XYZ file of C-alpha atoms in Angstrom:
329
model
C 80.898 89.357 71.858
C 79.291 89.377 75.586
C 76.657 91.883 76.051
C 77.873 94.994 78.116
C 75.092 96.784 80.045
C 74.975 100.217 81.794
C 71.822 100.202 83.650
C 70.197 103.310 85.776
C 67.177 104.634 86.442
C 64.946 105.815 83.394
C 63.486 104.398 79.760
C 65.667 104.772 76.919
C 67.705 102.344 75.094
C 70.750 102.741 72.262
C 72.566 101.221 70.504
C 76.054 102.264 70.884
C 78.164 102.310 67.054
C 81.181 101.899 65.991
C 84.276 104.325 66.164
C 87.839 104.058 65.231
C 90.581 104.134 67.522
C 93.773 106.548 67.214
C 97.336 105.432 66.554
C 100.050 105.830 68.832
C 101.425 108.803 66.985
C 98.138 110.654 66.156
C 98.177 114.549 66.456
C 96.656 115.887 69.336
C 93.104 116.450 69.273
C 92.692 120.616 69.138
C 90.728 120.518 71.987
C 93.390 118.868 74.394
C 95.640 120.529 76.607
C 99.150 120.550 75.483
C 101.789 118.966 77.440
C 103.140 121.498 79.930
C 105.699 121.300 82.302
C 105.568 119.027 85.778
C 105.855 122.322 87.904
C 102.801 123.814 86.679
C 100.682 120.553 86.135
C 101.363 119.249 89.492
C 99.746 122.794 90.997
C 97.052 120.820 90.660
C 95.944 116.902 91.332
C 96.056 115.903 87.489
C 94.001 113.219 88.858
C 91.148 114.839 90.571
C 91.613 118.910 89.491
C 92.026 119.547 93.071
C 94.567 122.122 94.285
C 97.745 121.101 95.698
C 100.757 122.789 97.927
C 103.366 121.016 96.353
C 103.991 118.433 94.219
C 104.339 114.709 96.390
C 107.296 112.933 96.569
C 106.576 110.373 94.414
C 105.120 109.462 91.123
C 101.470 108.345 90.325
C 101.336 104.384 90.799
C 99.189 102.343 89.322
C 98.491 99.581 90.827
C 96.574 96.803 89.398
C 94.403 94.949 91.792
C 92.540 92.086 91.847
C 88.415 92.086 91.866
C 87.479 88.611 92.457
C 86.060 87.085 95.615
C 89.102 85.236 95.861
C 91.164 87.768 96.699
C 88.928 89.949 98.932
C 89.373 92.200 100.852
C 90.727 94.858 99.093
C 92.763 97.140 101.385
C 92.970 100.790 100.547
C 91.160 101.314 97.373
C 89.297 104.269 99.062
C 93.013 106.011 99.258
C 92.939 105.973 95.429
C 92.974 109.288 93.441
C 91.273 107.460 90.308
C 90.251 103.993 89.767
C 89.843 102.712 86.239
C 87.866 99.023 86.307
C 89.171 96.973 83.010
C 87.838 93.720 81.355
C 90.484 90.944 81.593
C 90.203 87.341 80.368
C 86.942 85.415 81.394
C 84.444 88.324 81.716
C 85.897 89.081 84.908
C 87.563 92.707 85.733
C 90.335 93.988 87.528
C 91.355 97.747 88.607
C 94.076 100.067 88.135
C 93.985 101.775 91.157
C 96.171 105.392 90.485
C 97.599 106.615 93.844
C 99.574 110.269 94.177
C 98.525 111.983 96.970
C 98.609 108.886 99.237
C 100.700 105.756 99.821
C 99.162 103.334 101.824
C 101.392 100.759 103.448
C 98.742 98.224 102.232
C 97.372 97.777 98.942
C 95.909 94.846 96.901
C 95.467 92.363 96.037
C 97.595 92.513 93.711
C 97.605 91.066 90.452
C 99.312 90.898 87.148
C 99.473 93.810 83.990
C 97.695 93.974 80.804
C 98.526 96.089 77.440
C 95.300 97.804 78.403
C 97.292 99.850 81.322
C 100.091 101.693 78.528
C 96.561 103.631 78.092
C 95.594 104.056 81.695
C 99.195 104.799 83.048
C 100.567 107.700 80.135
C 98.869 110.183 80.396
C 99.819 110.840 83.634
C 103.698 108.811 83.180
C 102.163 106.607 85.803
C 104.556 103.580 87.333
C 102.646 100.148 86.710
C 102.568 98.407 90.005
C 101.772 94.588 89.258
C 102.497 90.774 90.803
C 103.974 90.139 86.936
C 102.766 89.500 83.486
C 102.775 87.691 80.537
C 106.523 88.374 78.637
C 104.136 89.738 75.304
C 102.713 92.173 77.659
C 105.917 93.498 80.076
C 107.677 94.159 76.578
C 104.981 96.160 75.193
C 104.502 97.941 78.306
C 108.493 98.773 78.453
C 108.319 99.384 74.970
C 105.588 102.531 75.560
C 108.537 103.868 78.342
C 106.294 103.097 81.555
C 108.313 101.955 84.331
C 107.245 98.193 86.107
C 107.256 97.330 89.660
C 106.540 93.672 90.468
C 106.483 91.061 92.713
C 107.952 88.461 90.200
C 110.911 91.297 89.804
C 111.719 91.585 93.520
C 110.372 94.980 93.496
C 110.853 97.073 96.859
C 107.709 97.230 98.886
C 105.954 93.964 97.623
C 104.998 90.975 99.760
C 102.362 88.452 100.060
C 100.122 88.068 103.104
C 98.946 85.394 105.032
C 96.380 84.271 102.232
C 96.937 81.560 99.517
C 99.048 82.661 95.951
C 98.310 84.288 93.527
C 95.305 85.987 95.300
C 98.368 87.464 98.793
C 100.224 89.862 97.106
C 100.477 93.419 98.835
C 102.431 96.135 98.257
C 103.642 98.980 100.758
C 103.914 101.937 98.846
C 105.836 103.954 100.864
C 108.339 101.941 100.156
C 108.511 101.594 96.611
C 108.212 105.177 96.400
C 112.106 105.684 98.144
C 113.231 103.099 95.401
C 112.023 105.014 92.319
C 112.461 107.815 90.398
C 110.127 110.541 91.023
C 108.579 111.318 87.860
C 105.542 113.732 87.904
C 102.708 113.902 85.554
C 103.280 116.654 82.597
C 98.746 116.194 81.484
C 95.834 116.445 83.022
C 93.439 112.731 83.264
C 90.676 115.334 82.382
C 89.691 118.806 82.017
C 88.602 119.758 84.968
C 86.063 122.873 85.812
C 87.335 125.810 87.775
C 85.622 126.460 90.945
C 82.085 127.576 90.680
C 81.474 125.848 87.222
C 78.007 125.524 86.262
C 76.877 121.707 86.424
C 76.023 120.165 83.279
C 72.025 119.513 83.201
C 70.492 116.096 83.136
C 67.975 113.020 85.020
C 68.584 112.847 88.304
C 69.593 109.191 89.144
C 70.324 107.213 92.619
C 71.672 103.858 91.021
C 73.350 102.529 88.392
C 74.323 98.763 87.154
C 77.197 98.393 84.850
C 77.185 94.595 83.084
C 80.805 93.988 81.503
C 79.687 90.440 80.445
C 77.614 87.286 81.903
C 80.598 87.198 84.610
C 80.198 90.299 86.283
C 78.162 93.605 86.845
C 78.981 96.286 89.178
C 76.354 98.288 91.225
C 76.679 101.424 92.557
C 74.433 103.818 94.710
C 74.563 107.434 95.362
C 74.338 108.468 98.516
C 73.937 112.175 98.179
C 77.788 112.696 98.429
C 79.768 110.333 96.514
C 78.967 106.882 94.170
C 79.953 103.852 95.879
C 79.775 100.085 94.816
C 77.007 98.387 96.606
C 78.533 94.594 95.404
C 82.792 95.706 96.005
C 85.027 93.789 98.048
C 86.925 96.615 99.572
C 87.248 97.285 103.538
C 86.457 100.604 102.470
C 85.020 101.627 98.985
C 85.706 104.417 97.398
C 83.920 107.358 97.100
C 83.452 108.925 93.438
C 82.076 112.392 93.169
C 82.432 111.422 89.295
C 81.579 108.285 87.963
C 82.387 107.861 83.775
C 81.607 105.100 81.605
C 83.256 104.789 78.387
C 83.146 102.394 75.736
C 86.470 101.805 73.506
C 87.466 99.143 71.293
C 88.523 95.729 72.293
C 90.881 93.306 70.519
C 92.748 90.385 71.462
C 95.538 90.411 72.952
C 97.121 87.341 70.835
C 97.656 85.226 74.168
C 95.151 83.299 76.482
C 95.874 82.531 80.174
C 96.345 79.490 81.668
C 93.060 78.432 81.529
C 92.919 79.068 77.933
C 91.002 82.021 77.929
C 91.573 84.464 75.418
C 92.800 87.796 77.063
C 91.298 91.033 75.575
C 93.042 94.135 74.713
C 91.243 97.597 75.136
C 92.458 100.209 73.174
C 92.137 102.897 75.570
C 92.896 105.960 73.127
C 90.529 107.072 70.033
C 87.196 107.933 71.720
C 83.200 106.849 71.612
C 80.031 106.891 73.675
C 80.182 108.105 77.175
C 77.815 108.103 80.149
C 78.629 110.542 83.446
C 77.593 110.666 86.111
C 78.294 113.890 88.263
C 77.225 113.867 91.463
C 73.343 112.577 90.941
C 73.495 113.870 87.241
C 73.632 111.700 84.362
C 74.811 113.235 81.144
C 75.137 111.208 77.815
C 78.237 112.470 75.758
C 81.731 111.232 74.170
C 85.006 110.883 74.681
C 88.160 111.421 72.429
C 91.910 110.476 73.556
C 94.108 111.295 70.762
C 96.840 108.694 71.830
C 97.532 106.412 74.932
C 99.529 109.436 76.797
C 96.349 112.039 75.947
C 93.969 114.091 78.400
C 90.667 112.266 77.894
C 88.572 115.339 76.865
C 84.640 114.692 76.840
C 81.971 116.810 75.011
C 78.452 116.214 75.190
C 76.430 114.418 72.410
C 75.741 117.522 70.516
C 79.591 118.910 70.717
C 79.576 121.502 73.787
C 83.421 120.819 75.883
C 82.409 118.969 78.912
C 84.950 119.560 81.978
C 84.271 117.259 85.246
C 84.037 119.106 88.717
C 87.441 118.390 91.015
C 86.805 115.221 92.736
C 87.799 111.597 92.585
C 86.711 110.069 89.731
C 86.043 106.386 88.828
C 85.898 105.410 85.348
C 84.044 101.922 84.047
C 86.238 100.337 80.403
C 83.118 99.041 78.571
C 84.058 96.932 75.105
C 82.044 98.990 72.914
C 80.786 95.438 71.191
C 78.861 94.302 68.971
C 75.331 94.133 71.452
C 77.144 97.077 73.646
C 73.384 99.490 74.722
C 72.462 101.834 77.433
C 69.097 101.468 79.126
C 67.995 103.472 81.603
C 64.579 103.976 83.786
């Protein structure tokens, strides 16, 4: 198994263990908020905590985007409410890119599904938003109830642009949104803190490196405001007030890709190690997710509930691995 590296800035190195994932059908960790009803969840962003007037018209898309060189730029990521970067086939990664309070008549580029997304879409009954996938992977995902939009489908609002296949697909989301149903999120992504929280306490850090294998590392760099990648191909990066690294079980998918490259599977529900950085805080703690359509509720390593401030929030997949460690200085 490739190593997987979060690097920032202070000495300490561990070795991150095992832990079991949850099944599908799993109880609900205690801790979690039930499932309430979309009126009352959607008086907030369940994506960022932040307060909203009403509820849009339209459901949370995910949209899976390329995060190659090939396929730069990408167009609109900062419009995002929540990014999630995955590992897909080759050490490379791709994003999920979950939009709700925007829809940007430009997104990608866009590229195909994994089984990793049933995780990433549930818990808020996101719409996957994808060029196409492999036929193992579009039944699974149907299977799990998640609704697929794709270019390979004819879905409304996809195109390619002027660039060379498979690397041009866009999608204008405005448009898909008038050709689905509008289905609103019934769970938070997190807990979030109430206004006025007290920060959690930790190093103060400027910079972190996250190494998903020999193939790629992200860097980021806080500017005082928000995390942004320093090495991204957007027009416009993001802006995280929260960054969180997890690390979650990986397992093959049973399929390679037409390279022959094995594709992985991460099992985006059970829980493990965590890293998060809020604002230019870094706290070590862990993550539980009863099942793929669960609130992802963090504690800190020594079991106090962790809720992140309201803010956009970028979250790093690690394979937890067999070499998986944290260093820091």
């Amino acid at each position: 198994m490739k190593l997987r590296m979060l690097s920032v800035t202070c000495a300490l190195v561990l070795t991150l263990g095992a832990c079991s994932d949850g099944e599908e059908k799993q109880a609900p960790d205690p801790k979690e908020p039930a499932r309430t009803t979309a009126a009352k969840i959607t008086a907030i962003n369940p994506l960022t905590g932040a307060t909203l007037k009403k509820a849009p018209a339209n459901p949370v898309f995910v949209v899976k985007v390329d995060n190659t060189p090939a396929s730069a730029p990408q167009t609109n990521i900062d419009r995002a409410d929540l990014v999630v970067e995955q590992t897909v086939e080759g050490g490379i990664t791709r994003l999920a890119a979950l939009y709700y309070t925007a829809t940007p008549s430009t997104v990608g580029h866009v590229r195909s599904m994994r089984a990793t997304d049933i995780g990433i879409a549930k818990p808020v009954r996101g719409q996957i938003v994808a060029s196409g996938g492999a036929g193992k992977t579009i039944s699974r995902i149907k299977d799990a109830g998640i609704p697929i939009h794709s270019q390979d489908a004819g879905s409304a609002g996809m195109s390619r642009d002027s660039g060379y296949a498979p690397y041009n697909v866009v999608v204008d989301l405005g448009t898909l949104a008038k050709d689905v149903k509008n289905k609103q999120p019934e769970r938070s992504y997190f807990q979030w803190a109430g206004a006025g929280a007290t920060a959690p306490k930790g190093p103060q850090v400027t910079a972190a490196t996250v190494k998903f294998s020999g193939s790629h590392t992200t860097s980021w760099k806080f500017n005082g405001k928000a995390w942004k990648r320093t090495n991204g191909t957007s027009d416009k990066e993001f802006g995280a007030k929260n960054l969180v690294v997890l690390w979650a079980d990986e397992k093959d998918a049973g399929y390679t890709d037409p390279a022959g490259n094995p594709v992985p599977e991460t099992t985006f529900q059970g829980g493990g190690k965590a890293v998060v950085f809020i604002g230019g805080t870094r706290v070590n703690a862990k993550w539980k997710k009863a099942n793929n359509a669960s609130t992802i509720v963090l504690t800190t390593r020594d079991g106090q509930p962790m809720k992140l401030p309201r803010g956009r929030t970028w979250i790093e997949l690690l394979s937890k691995g067999e070499s998986t460690a944290l260093s820091a200085q």
